[in-house]
Amino acid sequence: MLDVLYEDNHVIVVNKRPGELVQPDPTGDPALEDTVKAYIKAKYNKPGAVFLGVVHRIDRPVGGAVLLARTSKALVRLNEQLKQRQFRKIYWAIVENRPEASEGELRHFLVRNGRTNKTVAYNTLQQIPKGMQQEAKEAILRYRLLASSDRYHLLEIELLTGRHHQIRCQLSKIGCPIKGDLKYGASRSNRDGGISLWARRLTFEHPVTHVSLTVEAPTPPQDTLWAYFEEAVSKA
């Protein structure tokens, strides 16, 4: 069932499940974009095709808030905000190791390998093999430790750039792989096949009213570890 977090005539924000595609791909698996189109068509009894524009994507194994535009005008304006880095994206990540500092800023240079669909983080441009330096993109995020359990730690992350697998590879680079993320060094997979990274909050300017909107995506209540951290943060 679709979890709608915010909806009006111009935009819709939904809570994506881990493992769900945002847009169709060659696998042919069901995609969130199609699910939302079907939801709008049924709810508003719309004849013909439904317009829907994906403003931003999150990786398939990641859950949380995804923003979609319901009109072409809204899509153009939101894309411009995204291009100008006017969105504020906050993620929650459950990691296997506690970072040395309880809060900080991470800066790396990332190089994506399209063949393996993996990104490698380097501390400096000079560390990148010659011939690959021109492909490198600077990646910046801020993090802070919110809570800890016996084995895991909850980090809140603000993305200052939007790179391929940025949070996953930057946290792995500092020795804090995300729970369940085998591709970036986690010790074991999650039962649902996803990873413990959640697009928690999204702040953007409404494309028509120009009011600032913040939408929060709850983590899955049936997941005992997420539920533990939700409670720990609420009591802090």
Coordinates of C-alpha atoms in Angstrom, one line a residue:
M1 CA 0.0 0.0 0.0
L2 CA 1.3 3.5 -0.9
D3 CA 2.4 5.6 2.0
V4 CA 1.6 9.2 1.0
L5 CA 3.4 11.7 3.3
Y6 CA 2.2 14.9 1.6
E7 CA -0.1 15.6 -1.4
D8 CA -1.7 18.6 -3.2
N9 CA -2.5 19.5 -6.8
H10 CA 1.2 20.2 -7.6
V11 CA 3.4 17.8 -5.7
I12 CA 3.3 14.5 -3.9
V13 CA 5.8 13.0 -1.4
V14 CA 5.7 9.3 -0.7
N15 CA 7.6 7.0 1.6
K16 CA 9.5 4.5 -0.5
R17 CA 10.1 1.0 0.7
P18 CA 13.6 -0.5 0.6
G19 CA 14.0 -2.7 -2.5
E20 CA 11.5 -0.6 -4.5
L21 CA 12.6 1.1 -7.7
V22 CA 11.8 4.7 -8.1
Q23 CA 11.6 4.6 -11.9
P24 CA 11.3 1.6 -14.2
D25 CA 14.5 -0.1 -15.3
P26 CA 15.5 -3.1 -17.5
T27 CA 14.6 -5.6 -14.7
G28 CA 10.9 -4.9 -15.4
D29 CA 10.2 -4.8 -11.6
P30 CA 7.4 -2.6 -10.3
A31 CA 8.4 1.0 -9.8
L32 CA 7.2 3.6 -7.4
E33 CA 6.6 6.1 -10.3
D34 CA 4.0 3.7 -11.8
T35 CA 2.4 3.0 -8.4
V36 CA 1.9 6.7 -7.8
K37 CA 0.5 7.2 -11.3
A38 CA -2.1 4.5 -10.6
Y39 CA -2.9 6.0 -7.2
I40 CA -3.6 9.4 -8.7
K41 CA -5.6 8.0 -11.6
A42 CA -7.8 6.0 -9.3
K43 CA -8.2 8.7 -6.5
Y44 CA -9.1 11.5 -8.9
N45 CA -10.8 9.4 -11.6
K46 CA -8.5 10.8 -14.2
P47 CA -9.1 9.8 -17.8
G48 CA -6.1 9.1 -20.0
A49 CA -2.4 9.4 -19.1
V50 CA -1.4 10.9 -15.7
F51 CA 1.5 13.3 -15.7
L52 CA 4.1 12.6 -13.0
G53 CA 7.7 13.8 -12.9
V54 CA 10.4 12.3 -10.6
V55 CA 12.2 15.2 -9.0
H56 CA 14.9 13.1 -7.3
R57 CA 15.7 9.4 -6.8
I58 CA 17.1 7.4 -3.9
D59 CA 18.9 4.1 -4.4
R60 CA 16.8 0.9 -4.7
P61 CA 17.9 -0.6 -1.3
V62 CA 17.2 2.7 0.5
G63 CA 13.8 3.8 2.0
G64 CA 12.2 7.1 2.7
A65 CA 10.9 10.3 1.3
V66 CA 10.7 10.7 -2.5
L67 CA 9.3 13.9 -4.1
L68 CA 7.3 13.8 -7.4
A69 CA 5.8 16.6 -9.4
R70 CA 2.2 16.4 -10.6
T71 CA 2.5 19.2 -13.2
S72 CA 5.2 20.1 -15.7
K73 CA 5.4 23.6 -14.3
A74 CA 6.1 22.2 -10.8
L75 CA 8.7 19.8 -12.2
V76 CA 10.6 22.6 -14.0
R77 CA 10.7 24.7 -10.8
L78 CA 11.6 21.9 -8.5
N79 CA 14.4 20.7 -10.9
E80 CA 15.8 24.3 -10.8
Q81 CA 15.8 24.2 -6.9
L82 CA 17.6 20.9 -7.0
K83 CA 20.1 22.2 -9.5
Q84 CA 20.7 25.3 -7.3
R85 CA 21.1 23.0 -4.2
Q86 CA 18.2 24.6 -2.5
F87 CA 16.7 21.3 -1.2
R88 CA 17.7 20.2 2.3
K89 CA 18.0 16.4 2.5
I90 CA 18.4 14.7 5.9
Y91 CA 19.1 10.9 6.1
W92 CA 19.2 8.5 9.0
A93 CA 21.8 5.7 8.8
I94 CA 22.4 2.7 11.1
V95 CA 26.1 1.9 10.9
E96 CA 28.2 -0.9 12.3
N97 CA 30.9 1.1 13.9
R98 CA 30.9 4.3 15.9
P99 CA 32.7 7.2 14.1
E100 CA 35.8 8.6 15.8
A101 CA 34.1 12.0 16.2
S102 CA 30.4 12.2 17.3
E103 CA 29.8 14.8 14.6
G104 CA 31.7 16.3 11.7
E105 CA 31.9 17.0 8.0
L106 CA 33.2 14.5 5.4
R107 CA 34.8 15.6 2.2
H108 CA 36.0 13.1 -0.4
F109 CA 36.5 12.8 -4.1
L110 CA 34.3 10.1 -5.6
V111 CA 34.9 8.1 -8.7
R112 CA 32.1 6.0 -10.1
N113 CA 32.7 2.6 -11.8
G114 CA 29.8 2.1 -14.2
R115 CA 30.7 -1.5 -14.8
T116 CA 30.4 -2.5 -11.1
N117 CA 27.9 0.2 -10.2
K118 CA 30.1 1.1 -7.3
T119 CA 31.7 4.4 -6.2
V120 CA 35.2 4.7 -4.6
A121 CA 36.0 7.6 -2.2
Y122 CA 39.5 9.2 -2.1
N123 CA 40.7 11.6 0.5
T124 CA 42.6 13.8 -2.1
L125 CA 42.7 14.2 -5.8
Q126 CA 46.4 13.1 -5.8
Q127 CA 45.4 9.6 -4.5
I128 CA 43.2 9.0 -7.6
P129 CA 44.9 7.0 -10.3
K130 CA 46.0 9.1 -13.3
G131 CA 43.5 9.0 -16.1
M132 CA 40.6 8.8 -13.6
Q133 CA 41.1 12.2 -11.9
Q134 CA 39.0 14.1 -14.4
E135 CA 36.0 11.8 -13.5
A136 CA 36.2 12.6 -9.8
K137 CA 33.5 14.7 -8.1
E138 CA 33.8 16.3 -4.7
A139 CA 31.3 15.0 -2.2
I140 CA 30.4 16.7 1.1
L141 CA 28.2 15.7 3.9
R142 CA 27.7 16.5 7.6
Y143 CA 26.8 13.9 10.2
R144 CA 26.1 13.6 13.9
L145 CA 25.6 10.7 16.2
L146 CA 22.0 10.5 17.5
A147 CA 22.0 7.2 19.5
S148 CA 23.7 3.9 20.0
S149 CA 22.7 0.3 20.8
D150 CA 24.9 -2.6 21.9
R151 CA 26.1 -3.2 18.3
Y152 CA 24.9 -0.3 16.1
H153 CA 24.9 3.4 15.9
L154 CA 22.4 5.9 14.4
L155 CA 23.8 8.8 12.4
E156 CA 21.9 11.8 11.1
I157 CA 23.3 12.9 7.8
E158 CA 22.8 16.1 5.8
L159 CA 23.8 15.9 2.1
L160 CA 25.5 19.0 0.8
T161 CA 26.2 17.4 -2.6
G162 CA 24.3 14.6 -4.4
R163 CA 26.6 12.0 -5.8
H164 CA 26.2 8.4 -6.8
H165 CA 26.1 6.2 -3.6
Q166 CA 27.6 9.2 -1.7
I167 CA 26.5 8.4 1.8
R168 CA 27.2 4.7 1.4
C169 CA 30.8 5.1 0.2
Q170 CA 31.7 8.0 2.4
L171 CA 30.6 6.3 5.6
S172 CA 32.4 3.1 4.4
K173 CA 35.6 5.2 3.8
I174 CA 35.7 6.2 7.5
G175 CA 35.1 2.6 8.7
C176 CA 31.4 2.9 9.4
P177 CA 29.6 0.8 6.7
I178 CA 25.8 1.0 6.7
K179 CA 24.0 -2.0 8.2
G180 CA 23.1 -4.5 5.4
D181 CA 25.2 -2.7 2.7
L182 CA 27.4 -5.6 1.6
K183 CA 28.6 -3.6 -1.5
Y184 CA 30.3 -1.1 0.8
G185 CA 31.7 -3.4 3.5
A186 CA 28.8 -4.4 5.8
S187 CA 29.4 -7.7 7.6
R188 CA 25.9 -9.2 6.7
S189 CA 22.8 -8.5 4.7
N190 CA 19.5 -7.3 6.0
R191 CA 16.6 -9.7 5.9
D192 CA 14.6 -7.6 3.5
G193 CA 17.5 -7.1 1.1
G194 CA 17.6 -3.4 1.8
I195 CA 20.1 -1.4 3.7
S196 CA 19.6 0.7 6.9
L197 CA 19.6 4.1 5.2
W198 CA 16.5 6.2 5.3
A199 CA 15.6 9.5 3.5
R200 CA 14.3 11.0 6.8
R201 CA 13.4 14.6 6.0
L202 CA 13.1 16.7 2.9
T203 CA 12.8 20.5 2.9
F204 CA 11.9 22.4 -0.3
E205 CA 10.1 25.5 -1.5
H206 CA 6.6 24.7 -2.8
P207 CA 6.8 25.4 -6.6
V208 CA 3.5 27.4 -6.7
T209 CA 2.9 28.8 -3.2
H210 CA 6.7 29.3 -2.5
V211 CA 6.1 28.3 1.1
S212 CA 8.9 26.2 2.7
L213 CA 7.7 22.6 3.2
T214 CA 9.4 20.0 5.4
V215 CA 8.2 16.4 5.1
E216 CA 9.4 13.7 7.4
A217 CA 9.3 10.0 6.5
P218 CA 8.9 7.5 9.4
T219 CA 11.1 4.4 9.5
P220 CA 9.4 1.0 9.3
P221 CA 7.7 0.4 12.7
Q222 CA 7.9 -3.4 12.2
D223 CA 11.7 -3.3 12.1
T224 CA 12.8 -3.6 15.8
L225 CA 16.1 -1.8 15.4
W226 CA 14.6 1.2 13.6
A227 CA 11.9 1.2 16.3
Y228 CA 14.5 1.1 19.0
F229 CA 16.3 4.1 17.5
E230 CA 13.1 6.0 16.9
E231 CA 12.3 5.7 20.6
A232 CA 15.8 6.6 21.7
V233 CA 15.8 9.8 19.7
S234 CA 12.3 10.8 20.9
K235 CA 13.5 10.5 24.5
A236 CA 16.8 12.3 24.0

